[in-house]
mmCIF file of C-alpha atoms and ligand atoms in Angstrom:
data_model
loop_
_atom_site.group_PDB
_atom_site.id
_atom_site.type_symbol
_atom_site.label_atom_id
_atom_site.label_comp_id
_atom_site.label_asym_id
_atom_site.label_seq_id
_atom_site.Cartn_x
_atom_site.Cartn_y
_atom_site.Cartn_z
ATOM 1 C CA MET I 1 -23.049 3.840 9.667
ATOM 2 C CA ILE I 2 -22.701 0.608 11.561
ATOM 3 C CA SER I 3 -24.225 0.063 14.955
ATOM 4 C CA ARG I 4 -22.507 -1.283 18.013
ATOM 5 C CA ARG I 5 -24.644 -4.391 17.676
ATOM 6 C CA GLN I 6 -23.366 -4.955 14.130
ATOM 7 C CA CYS I 7 -19.840 -4.494 15.426
ATOM 8 C CA LEU I 8 -20.404 -7.107 18.048
ATOM 9 C CA ALA I 9 -21.976 -9.455 15.522
ATOM 10 C CA GLY I 10 -18.958 -8.954 13.290
ATOM 11 C CA LEU I 11 -16.646 -9.846 16.103
ATOM 12 C CA GLY I 12 -18.414 -13.193 16.503
ATOM 13 C CA ALA I 13 -17.381 -15.636 19.150
ATOM 14 C CA ALA I 14 -14.176 -13.789 19.918
ATOM 15 C CA ILE I 15 -16.032 -11.201 21.958
ATOM 16 C CA LEU I 16 -17.940 -13.386 24.366
ATOM 17 C CA ALA I 17 -15.809 -12.111 27.227
ATOM 18 C CA PRO I 18 -17.283 -9.074 28.977
ATOM 19 C CA ALA I 19 -15.982 -5.696 27.863
ATOM 20 C CA ILE I 20 -13.182 -4.737 30.195
ATOM 21 C CA VAL I 21 -11.763 -1.673 28.524
ATOM 22 C CA ALA I 22 -12.336 1.715 30.096
ATOM 23 C CA ARG I 23 -14.631 3.871 27.966
ATOM 24 C CA ASP I 24 -12.032 6.488 27.249
ATOM 25 C CA SER I 25 -9.288 4.088 26.231
ATOM 26 C CA LEU I 26 -10.686 3.442 22.765
ATOM 27 C CA PRO I 27 -12.004 5.988 20.332
ATOM 28 C CA GLY I 28 -15.476 6.210 18.926
ATOM 29 C CA TYR I 29 -18.033 3.498 18.731
ATOM 30 C CA ALA I 30 -15.481 0.842 19.531
ATOM 31 C CA GLN I 31 -15.618 2.033 23.144
ATOM 32 C CA GLY I 32 -16.502 -0.796 25.431
ATOM 33 C CA LEU I 33 -15.222 -3.503 23.072
ATOM 34 C CA ASP I 34 -12.130 -5.272 24.257
ATOM 35 C CA LEU I 35 -10.239 -4.913 21.015
ATOM 36 C CA ALA I 36 -6.927 -5.327 22.807
ATOM 37 C CA ALA I 37 -7.819 -8.913 23.725
ATOM 38 C CA LEU I 38 -8.284 -10.018 20.124
ATOM 39 C CA PRO I 39 -5.488 -11.694 18.156
ATOM 40 C CA GLY I 40 -3.230 -9.666 15.880
ATOM 41 C CA LEU I 41 -4.344 -9.013 12.318
ATOM 42 C CA ARG I 42 -1.492 -11.161 11.033
ATOM 43 C CA GLU I 43 -3.013 -14.173 12.763
ATOM 44 C CA THR I 44 -6.624 -13.462 11.833
ATOM 45 C CA ALA I 45 -5.670 -12.858 8.204
ATOM 46 C CA ALA I 46 -3.385 -15.900 8.051
ATOM 47 C CA ARG I 47 -6.278 -18.150 9.043
ATOM 48 C CA LYS I 48 -7.844 -17.175 5.721
ATOM 49 C CA GLY I 49 -4.621 -17.526 3.754
ATOM 50 C CA ILE I 50 -4.080 -13.758 3.629
ATOM 51 C CA LEU I 51 -0.968 -11.798 4.515
ATOM 52 C CA TYR I 52 -1.779 -8.600 6.390
ATOM 53 C CA GLY I 53 0.940 -6.067 6.993
ATOM 54 C CA ALA I 54 2.061 -2.476 6.747
ATOM 55 C CA ALA I 55 4.599 -0.049 5.362
ATOM 56 C CA VAL I 56 7.317 0.521 7.957
ATOM 57 C CA ARG I 57 10.215 2.866 8.542
ATOM 58 C CA GLY I 58 13.495 1.390 9.695
ATOM 59 C CA ASP I 59 14.486 4.357 11.845
ATOM 60 C CA LEU I 60 11.277 4.020 13.860
ATOM 61 C CA LEU I 61 11.562 0.272 14.249
ATOM 62 C CA SER I 62 14.872 0.765 15.971
ATOM 63 C CA ARG I 63 13.951 3.730 18.152
ATOM 64 C CA ASP I 64 10.277 3.247 19.164
ATOM 65 C CA PRO I 65 9.676 0.010 21.127
ATOM 66 C CA ALA I 66 5.872 0.462 21.245
ATOM 67 C CA TYR I 67 5.756 0.820 17.472
ATOM 68 C CA ARG I 68 8.058 -2.157 17.000
ATOM 69 C CA ALA I 69 5.929 -4.333 19.298
ATOM 70 C CA ALA I 70 2.748 -3.326 17.466
ATOM 71 C CA VAL I 71 4.329 -4.159 14.103
ATOM 72 C CA VAL I 72 5.365 -7.595 15.357
ATOM 73 C CA LYS I 73 1.922 -8.259 16.796
ATOM 74 C CA GLU I 74 -0.121 -7.139 13.792
ATOM 75 C CA CYS I 75 1.988 -7.723 10.669
ATOM 76 C CA GLY I 76 2.705 -10.866 8.678
ATOM 77 C CA ILE I 77 4.235 -8.878 5.800
ATOM 78 C CA LEU I 78 6.197 -5.625 5.614
ATOM 79 C CA VAL I 79 7.100 -3.141 2.948
ATOM 80 C CA ALA I 80 9.740 -0.461 3.429
ATOM 81 C CA GLU I 81 7.888 2.843 3.163
ATOM 82 C CA ASN I 82 10.861 4.514 1.488
ATOM 83 C CA ALA I 83 14.098 2.574 1.927
ATOM 84 C CA MET I 84 14.020 0.632 -1.357
ATOM 85 C CA LYS I 85 13.063 3.606 -3.552
ATOM 86 C CA PHE I 86 15.592 4.995 -6.007
ATOM 87 C CA LYS I 87 16.671 8.106 -4.126
ATOM 88 C CA PRO I 88 17.070 6.562 -0.668
ATOM 89 C CA ILE I 89 18.883 3.501 -2.002
ATOM 90 C CA ARG I 90 21.127 5.311 -4.510
ATOM 91 C CA PRO I 91 21.308 8.963 -3.493
ATOM 92 C CA THR I 92 24.461 9.529 -5.542
ATOM 93 C CA GLU I 93 25.697 7.719 -8.613
ATOM 94 C CA LYS I 94 28.385 5.798 -6.783
ATOM 95 C CA GLY I 95 26.744 5.866 -3.378
ATOM 96 C CA TRP I 96 24.449 2.923 -2.906
ATOM 97 C CA ALA I 97 22.832 3.025 0.539
ATOM 98 C CA PHE I 98 21.397 -0.345 1.427
ATOM 99 C CA ASP I 99 21.494 -0.147 5.229
ATOM 100 C CA GLU I 100 17.856 0.626 5.966
ATOM 101 C CA ALA I 101 16.545 -1.757 3.313
ATOM 102 C CA ASP I 102 18.844 -4.527 4.599
ATOM 103 C CA ALA I 103 17.748 -3.892 8.181
ATOM 104 C CA THR I 104 14.045 -3.897 7.302
ATOM 105 C CA LEU I 105 14.404 -7.210 5.522
ATOM 106 C CA ALA I 106 16.397 -8.703 8.388
ATOM 107 C CA PHE I 107 13.803 -7.475 10.882
ATOM 108 C CA ALA I 108 10.989 -9.060 8.888
ATOM 109 C CA GLU I 109 12.805 -12.362 8.562
ATOM 110 C CA ALA I 110 13.698 -12.437 12.261
ATOM 111 C CA ASN I 111 10.005 -12.040 13.042
ATOM 112 C CA GLY I 112 8.675 -14.568 10.538
ATOM 113 C CA MET I 113 7.255 -11.957 8.179
ATOM 114 C CA LYS I 114 7.228 -11.766 4.388
ATOM 115 C CA VAL I 115 8.403 -8.684 2.497
ATOM 116 C CA ARG I 116 7.105 -6.677 -0.457
ATOM 117 C CA GLY I 117 9.550 -4.589 -2.453
ATOM 118 C CA HIS I 118 8.568 -0.999 -3.276
ATOM 119 C CA THR I 119 9.426 0.253 -5.861
ATOM 120 C CA LEU I 120 11.910 -0.159 -8.716
ATOM 121 C CA ILE I 121 10.775 2.258 -11.426
ATOM 122 C CA TRP I 122 8.802 5.353 -10.394
ATOM 123 C CA HIS I 123 8.694 8.952 -11.612
ATOM 124 C CA ALA I 124 9.053 10.243 -8.040
ATOM 125 C CA ALA I 125 11.908 9.759 -5.551
ATOM 126 C CA LEU I 126 14.437 10.148 -8.371
ATOM 127 C CA PRO I 127 17.652 11.979 -7.438
ATOM 128 C CA ASP I 128 18.764 14.827 -9.697
ATOM 129 C CA TRP I 129 21.785 12.902 -10.924
ATOM 130 C CA ALA I 130 19.474 10.110 -12.183
ATOM 131 C CA LYS I 131 17.200 12.622 -13.910
ATOM 132 C CA ALA I 132 20.256 14.051 -15.639
ATOM 133 C CA THR I 133 21.354 10.564 -16.714
ATOM 134 C CA LEU I 134 17.876 9.886 -18.107
ATOM 135 C CA ALA I 135 17.880 13.180 -19.991
ATOM 136 C CA SER I 136 21.269 12.527 -21.552
ATOM 137 C CA GLY I 137 20.685 9.126 -23.113
ATOM 138 C CA GLY I 138 21.705 6.846 -20.250
ATOM 139 C CA GLY I 139 18.182 5.640 -19.485
ATOM 140 C CA ALA I 140 18.329 2.047 -20.720
ATOM 141 C CA ALA I 141 21.468 1.280 -18.732
ATOM 142 C CA LEU I 142 20.133 3.039 -15.644
ATOM 143 C CA LEU I 143 16.866 1.106 -15.691
ATOM 144 C CA GLU I 144 18.657 -2.206 -16.040
ATOM 145 C CA GLN I 145 21.253 -1.384 -13.393
ATOM 146 C CA GLN I 146 18.620 -0.304 -10.877
ATOM 147 C CA ILE I 147 16.532 -3.440 -11.239
ATOM 148 C CA ARG I 148 19.439 -5.875 -11.398
ATOM 149 C CA THR I 149 21.230 -4.314 -8.445
ATOM 150 C CA VAL I 150 18.342 -3.812 -6.023
ATOM 151 C CA MET I 151 16.227 -6.802 -6.899
ATOM 152 C CA GLY I 152 19.313 -8.961 -7.346
ATOM 153 C CA ARG I 153 20.598 -8.098 -3.887
ATOM 154 C CA TYR I 154 17.400 -9.383 -2.278
ATOM 155 C CA ARG I 155 16.742 -12.235 -4.693
ATOM 156 C CA GLY I 156 14.673 -15.037 -3.198
ATOM 157 C CA ARG I 157 13.809 -12.971 -0.115
ATOM 158 C CA VAL I 158 11.120 -10.649 -1.492
ATOM 159 C CA LEU I 159 7.689 -12.123 -2.141
ATOM 160 C CA ALA I 160 6.502 -9.428 -4.551
ATOM 161 C CA TRP I 161 8.080 -6.366 -6.146
ATOM 162 C CA ASP I 162 6.303 -3.233 -7.338
ATOM 163 C CA VAL I 163 8.281 -3.198 -10.573
ATOM 164 C CA VAL I 164 6.601 -0.024 -11.767
ATOM 165 C CA ASN I 165 4.567 2.473 -9.780
ATOM 166 C CA GLU I 166 2.038 5.104 -10.929
ATOM 167 C CA ILE I 167 2.840 4.826 -14.633
ATOM 168 C CA LEU I 168 -0.484 6.222 -15.848
ATOM 169 C CA GLU I 169 -1.587 9.847 -15.802
ATOM 170 C CA PRO I 170 -4.266 10.397 -18.456
ATOM 171 C CA LYS I 171 -4.075 14.182 -17.960
ATOM 172 C CA ASP I 172 -0.621 14.122 -19.577
ATOM 173 C CA GLY I 173 -2.310 13.341 -22.891
ATOM 174 C CA LEU I 174 -0.034 10.494 -23.999
ATOM 175 C CA ILE I 175 -1.026 7.261 -25.715
ATOM 176 C CA ASP I 176 -2.719 4.728 -23.376
ATOM 177 C CA GLY I 177 -2.913 7.359 -20.648
ATOM 178 C CA LEU I 178 0.773 6.926 -19.850
ATOM 179 C CA ARG I 179 2.491 9.389 -17.546
ATOM 180 C CA LYS I 180 4.968 11.822 -19.037
ATOM 181 C CA SER I 181 7.673 10.782 -16.592
ATOM 182 C CA ASP I 182 11.434 11.084 -16.926
ATOM 183 C CA TRP I 183 11.488 7.363 -17.684
ATOM 184 C CA TYR I 184 8.932 7.784 -20.460
ATOM 185 C CA LEU I 185 10.682 10.786 -21.930
ATOM 186 C CA ALA I 186 13.987 8.934 -21.950
ATOM 187 C CA LEU I 187 12.861 5.531 -23.175
ATOM 188 C CA GLY I 188 9.357 5.836 -24.638
ATOM 189 C CA PRO I 189 6.429 3.572 -23.710
ATOM 190 C CA GLY I 190 8.539 0.400 -23.973
ATOM 191 C CA TYR I 191 10.299 1.068 -20.657
ATOM 192 C CA ILE I 192 7.498 -0.651 -18.772
ATOM 193 C CA ASP I 193 7.680 -3.957 -20.613
ATOM 194 C CA ARG I 194 11.472 -3.781 -20.436
ATOM 195 C CA ALA I 195 11.365 -3.298 -16.657
ATOM 196 C CA PHE I 196 9.164 -6.354 -16.162
ATOM 197 C CA ARG I 197 11.353 -8.524 -18.389
ATOM 198 C CA ILE I 198 14.518 -7.572 -16.550
ATOM 199 C CA ALA I 199 12.759 -8.126 -13.236
ATOM 200 C CA ARG I 200 11.646 -11.606 -14.262
ATOM 201 C CA GLU I 201 15.189 -12.523 -15.252
ATOM 202 C CA THR I 202 16.623 -11.108 -12.048
ATOM 203 C CA ASP I 203 14.381 -12.946 -9.589
ATOM 204 C CA PRO I 204 12.304 -15.551 -11.422
ATOM 205 C CA GLY I 205 10.435 -16.633 -8.285
ATOM 206 C CA CYS I 206 9.212 -13.171 -7.372
ATOM 207 C CA GLN I 207 5.686 -11.913 -8.000
ATOM 208 C CA LEU I 208 5.879 -8.934 -10.368
ATOM 209 C CA VAL I 209 3.439 -6.119 -9.708
ATOM 210 C CA TYR I 210 2.214 -2.946 -11.374
ATOM 211 C CA ASN I 211 1.253 -0.666 -8.470
ATOM 212 C CA GLU I 212 -1.165 2.205 -9.098
ATOM 213 C CA TRP I 213 -3.747 4.439 -7.375
ATOM 214 C CA GLY I 214 -7.412 5.176 -7.989
ATOM 215 C CA HIS I 215 -9.003 1.808 -8.760
ATOM 216 C CA GLU I 216 -11.865 2.720 -6.427
ATOM 217 C CA SER I 217 -12.430 6.148 -7.955
ATOM 218 C CA TYR I 218 -15.232 7.470 -10.152
ATOM 219 C CA GLY I 219 -14.645 8.440 -13.758
ATOM 220 C CA THR I 220 -12.511 6.653 -16.334
ATOM 221 C CA ARG I 221 -9.337 5.941 -14.365
ATOM 222 C CA PRO I 222 -10.100 2.276 -13.498
ATOM 223 C CA GLU I 223 -10.949 1.569 -17.126
ATOM 224 C CA THR I 224 -7.752 3.240 -18.349
ATOM 225 C CA ILE I 225 -5.744 1.026 -15.997
ATOM 226 C CA LEU I 226 -7.582 -2.080 -17.137
ATOM 227 C CA ARG I 227 -7.060 -1.340 -20.833
ATOM 228 C CA TYR I 228 -3.370 -0.877 -20.186
ATOM 229 C CA LEU I 229 -3.184 -4.169 -18.295
ATOM 230 C CA GLU I 230 -4.846 -5.861 -21.261
ATOM 231 C CA LYS I 231 -2.228 -4.388 -23.537
ATOM 232 C CA LEU I 232 0.621 -5.592 -21.327
ATOM 233 C CA LYS I 233 -0.807 -9.097 -21.141
ATOM 234 C CA LYS I 234 -1.383 -9.251 -24.908
ATOM 235 C CA GLY I 235 2.190 -8.152 -25.505
ATOM 236 C CA GLY I 236 3.493 -10.948 -23.275
ATOM 237 C CA THR I 237 4.853 -8.702 -20.526
ATOM 238 C CA PRO I 238 5.645 -10.892 -17.505
ATOM 239 C CA ILE I 239 3.305 -9.218 -15.021
ATOM 240 C CA ASP I 240 1.649 -11.216 -12.248
ATOM 241 C CA ALA I 241 -0.413 -8.826 -10.175
ATOM 242 C CA VAL I 242 -2.015 -5.433 -9.819
ATOM 243 C CA GLY I 243 -1.228 -3.486 -6.667
ATOM 244 C CA MET I 244 -4.093 -1.226 -5.676
ATOM 245 C CA GLN I 245 -2.702 1.494 -3.444
ATOM 246 C CA SER I 246 -6.135 2.189 -1.925
ATOM 247 C CA HIS I 247 -5.500 5.579 -0.348
ATOM 248 C CA LEU I 248 -9.167 6.199 0.358
ATOM 249 C CA HIS I 249 -10.659 9.650 0.668
ATOM 250 C CA THR I 250 -13.599 10.305 2.903
ATOM 251 C CA ARG I 251 -14.640 13.134 0.558
ATOM 252 C CA TRP I 252 -16.378 10.555 -1.631
ATOM 253 C CA ASN I 253 -17.580 7.003 -1.264
ATOM 254 C CA VAL I 254 -15.764 4.058 -2.721
ATOM 255 C CA ASN I 255 -17.066 3.330 -6.221
ATOM 256 C CA ALA I 256 -17.864 -0.243 -5.238
ATOM 257 C CA ARG I 257 -19.446 -1.345 -8.490
ATOM 258 C CA GLN I 258 -16.622 -0.165 -10.670
ATOM 259 C CA LEU I 259 -14.018 -1.496 -8.221
ATOM 260 C CA SER I 260 -15.564 -4.987 -8.281
ATOM 261 C CA TRP I 261 -15.726 -4.792 -12.073
ATOM 262 C CA PHE I 262 -12.079 -3.799 -12.219
ATOM 263 C CA CYS I 263 -10.956 -6.633 -9.935
ATOM 264 C CA LYS I 264 -13.008 -9.242 -11.762
ATOM 265 C CA SER I 265 -11.705 -8.064 -15.138
ATOM 266 C CA ALA I 266 -8.097 -8.098 -13.952
ATOM 267 C CA VAL I 267 -8.513 -11.610 -12.543
ATOM 268 C CA ASP I 268 -9.966 -12.676 -15.901
ATOM 269 C CA LEU I 269 -6.759 -11.425 -17.485
ATOM 270 C CA GLY I 270 -4.849 -13.822 -15.236
ATOM 271 C CA LEU I 271 -3.699 -11.211 -12.731
ATOM 272 C CA GLU I 272 -3.784 -11.325 -8.961
ATOM 273 C CA ILE I 273 -5.222 -8.380 -7.031
ATOM 274 C CA LEU I 274 -3.280 -6.967 -4.074
ATOM 275 C CA VAL I 275 -4.152 -4.175 -1.660
ATOM 276 C CA THR I 276 -0.852 -2.420 -1.133
ATOM 277 C CA GLU I 277 -1.223 0.973 0.590
ATOM 278 C CA LEU I 278 -4.602 1.092 2.305
ATOM 279 C CA ASP I 279 -5.516 4.056 4.535
ATOM 280 C CA GLY I 280 -8.278 6.653 4.854
ATOM 281 C CA ASP I 281 -7.870 10.407 4.653
ATOM 282 C CA ASP I 282 -10.350 11.872 7.162
ATOM 283 C CA SER I 283 -9.609 15.533 6.463
ATOM 284 C CA GLU I 284 -13.054 16.230 5.005
ATOM 285 C CA LEU I 285 -14.889 14.824 8.043
ATOM 286 C CA PRO I 286 -16.067 16.824 11.062
ATOM 287 C CA ASP I 287 -13.742 17.278 14.050
ATOM 288 C CA ASP I 288 -15.588 14.692 16.127
ATOM 289 C CA ILE I 289 -13.244 11.718 16.473
ATOM 290 C CA GLN I 290 -16.028 9.166 16.576
ATOM 291 C CA ALA I 291 -17.448 10.423 13.280
ATOM 292 C CA ARG I 292 -14.009 10.468 11.669
ATOM 293 C CA ASP I 293 -13.096 6.996 12.828
ATOM 294 C CA GLN I 294 -16.405 5.669 11.669
ATOM 295 C CA GLY I 295 -15.979 7.362 8.292
ATOM 296 C CA VAL I 296 -12.591 5.715 7.773
ATOM 297 C CA HIS I 297 -13.918 2.378 9.045
ATOM 298 C CA ASP I 298 -16.838 2.503 6.625
ATOM 299 C CA ARG I 299 -14.633 3.315 3.613
ATOM 300 C CA VAL I 300 -12.149 0.570 4.469
ATOM 301 C CA ARG I 301 -14.943 -1.932 4.909
ATOM 302 C CA ALA I 302 -16.761 -0.906 1.717
ATOM 303 C CA PHE I 303 -13.500 -1.055 -0.208
ATOM 304 C CA LEU I 304 -12.507 -4.517 0.987
ATOM 305 C CA GLU I 305 -15.988 -5.907 0.438
ATOM 306 C CA ALA I 306 -16.072 -4.598 -3.121
ATOM 307 C CA VAL I 307 -12.728 -6.284 -3.805
ATOM 308 C CA ALA I 308 -13.840 -9.527 -2.155
ATOM 309 C CA ALA I 309 -16.974 -9.597 -4.310
ATOM 310 C CA ALA I 310 -14.576 -10.337 -7.179
ATOM 311 C CA THR I 311 -11.564 -11.992 -5.556
ATOM 312 C CA VAL I 312 -9.941 -12.446 -2.155
ATOM 313 C CA PRO I 313 -6.776 -10.328 -2.047
ATOM 314 C CA ARG I 314 -3.877 -12.429 -0.734
ATOM 315 C CA GLN I 315 -1.848 -9.431 0.413
ATOM 316 C CA VAL I 316 -3.473 -6.562 2.296
ATOM 317 C CA LEU I 317 -1.139 -3.826 3.503
ATOM 318 C CA THR I 318 -1.891 -0.502 5.106
ATOM 319 C CA TRP I 319 0.395 2.465 4.447
ATOM 320 C CA GLY I 320 1.723 2.558 7.967
ATOM 321 C CA LEU I 321 0.251 0.977 11.063
ATOM 322 C CA SER I 322 -0.224 3.795 13.563
ATOM 323 C CA ASP I 323 -1.532 7.331 13.040
ATOM 324 C CA ARG I 324 1.574 8.444 14.951
ATOM 325 C CA TYR I 325 3.666 7.843 11.855
ATOM 326 C CA SER I 326 1.277 8.156 8.922
ATOM 327 C CA PHE I 327 2.865 10.001 6.002
ATOM 328 C CA MET I 328 -0.252 12.168 6.064
ATOM 329 C CA ASN I 329 0.831 13.566 9.410
ATOM 330 C CA ALA I 330 4.429 14.201 8.363
ATOM 331 C CA PRO I 331 5.693 17.787 8.466
ATOM 332 C CA GLY I 332 4.957 19.477 5.163
ATOM 333 C CA ARG I 333 2.049 17.133 4.442
ATOM 334 C CA ARG I 334 -0.542 19.026 6.435
ATOM 335 C CA GLU I 335 -1.219 22.631 7.296
ATOM 336 C CA PRO I 336 0.666 23.814 10.395
ATOM 337 C CA GLY I 337 -1.756 23.806 13.309
ATOM 338 C CA SER I 338 -4.354 21.654 11.529
ATOM 339 C CA ARG I 339 -5.669 18.588 13.290
ATOM 340 C CA ALA I 340 -3.798 15.292 13.015
ATOM 341 C CA LYS I 341 -5.321 12.743 10.671
ATOM 342 C CA ARG I 342 -6.485 9.308 11.810
ATOM 343 C CA PRO I 343 -6.060 7.156 8.686
ATOM 344 C CA LEU I 344 -4.617 3.901 10.072
ATOM 345 C CA PRO I 345 -5.609 0.833 12.145
ATOM 346 C CA LEU I 346 -3.900 2.030 15.342
ATOM 347 C CA ASP I 347 -4.161 5.459 16.930
ATOM 348 C CA GLU I 348 -1.218 7.610 18.026
ATOM 349 C CA ALA I 349 -0.956 5.631 21.267
ATOM 350 C CA MET I 350 -0.851 2.313 19.341
ATOM 351 C CA ARG I 351 -4.407 1.427 20.408
ATOM 352 C CA ARG I 352 -6.649 -0.432 18.004
ATOM 353 C CA LYS I 353 -9.385 1.702 16.527
ATOM 354 C CA PRO I 354 -12.342 1.263 14.169
ATOM 355 C CA ALA I 355 -10.153 1.007 11.055
ATOM 356 C CA TRP I 356 -8.466 -1.944 12.780
ATOM 357 C CA LEU I 357 -11.883 -3.437 13.497
ATOM 358 C CA ALA I 358 -12.847 -3.083 9.832
ATOM 359 C CA LEU I 359 -9.842 -5.220 8.878
ATOM 360 C CA HIS I 360 -10.445 -7.715 11.673
ATOM 361 C CA ASN I 361 -14.103 -8.109 10.715
ATOM 362 C CA PHE I 362 -13.226 -8.416 7.057
ATOM 363 C CA PHE I 363 -10.741 -11.228 7.685
ATOM 364 C CA THR I 364 -12.940 -13.110 10.145
ATOM 365 C CA GLY I 365 -16.023 -12.719 7.948
ATOM 366 C CA LEU I 366 -14.474 -14.275 4.832
HETATM 367 O O1 9MR K 1 4.848 7.657 2.535
HETATM 368 C C1 9MR K 1 5.874 8.005 1.625
HETATM 369 C C2 9MR K 1 6.549 9.285 2.050
HETATM 370 O O2 9MR K 1 7.201 9.098 3.296
HETATM 371 C C3 9MR K 1 7.553 9.726 0.980
HETATM 372 O O3 9MR K 1 8.072 11.006 1.319
HETATM 373 C C4 9MR K 1 6.899 9.777 -0.396
HETATM 374 C C5 9MR K 1 7.911 10.063 -1.485
HETATM 375 O O4 9MR K 1 8.848 9.019 -1.617
HETATM 376 O O5 9MR K 1 6.254 8.537 -0.693
HETATM 377 C C6 9MR K 1 5.275 8.156 0.247
HETATM 378 O O6 9MR K 1 4.739 6.923 -0.159
HETATM 379 C C7 9MR K 1 3.999 6.897 -1.384
HETATM 380 C C8 9MR K 1 4.258 5.568 -2.059
HETATM 381 O O7 9MR K 1 5.646 5.377 -2.227
HETATM 382 C C9 9MR K 1 3.545 5.486 -3.403
HETATM 383 N N1 9MR K 1 2.134 5.738 -3.237
HETATM 384 C C10 9MR K 1 1.765 6.953 -2.514
HETATM 385 C C11 9MR K 1 2.483 6.985 -1.140
HETATM 386 C C12 9MR K 1 2.049 8.188 -0.334
HETATM 387 O O8 9MR K 1 2.404 9.360 -0.970
#
């Protein structure tokens, strides 16, 4: 738990002005702090050489002006939440659908933002026709075509690409803890190295990332990831960075010690550490909004501090910006009638909340 005094201390000189925000206009213990008067996270992060940003949806950027304004104010880097994935970008074999991805990139560039690409090779978001192609021997060509077409289209405009996503699943019982995905079944373990090599050829200036979840978890998952990274590096795979999704659960605390160990070890391997999908699932916390917001704040803070104990992440992205559009609140993602989750920096009304403050304090405190 952090006290209001600690909050104020964390805000430093920026909060010398008297609090002018009505008590009910901000949730939880941030009440009374004039969060709205502080600079956007993009600016605060940039002062420390960090890009802060969020996953965005193109349809919302064009139809919700409050969301669009908040994205412009807070974000120095964007990632398309879905638009660059296999199924949205190539729903049918002959039907490439680049519109939303193109528009997201154009929006970012028009607003002076960088872009991450997410994601080229993933077991999920695969259309049935692609699964059938993989199952019938067309995997090598499909992998190459996907990377060359999508990455090639945006060559020179994407700072970092998640070349592969969620490739490990130790429960599947395969060598190295690899996931028994359609890609694996079609091409064997070598598909990962192959993907990175094609990616490097396609856009040599782009940072190539292996994106995964669970680096902050207990148990053996972080070590499994690290061992696999070691193997890739030893084999000469052109990988530059590890993307840590960082979907934090309030059910358990961040395993700070192991997370710092992971980050330090990955840096020692010559890899950069990125925070790619940060948010906090508050479903295990009591109904009280203050307690939930504080719980998410505390996890976000603990997570970022554990990372920073090893290395300063140069890209920090949350998976969405406002609770209004978190994937966790999407239909089908939560029980009908259950309370809305509050995982992101801004609340449903686009107001800054404690998770925002955790990021602000982290960036200013570095
Ligand atoms: O937030 C995304 C949701 O809208 C999609 O339906 C889903 C499937 O494509 O993917 C979600 O994003 C995931 C991301 O691509 C990879 N890490 C986990 C994210 C949340 O599930």
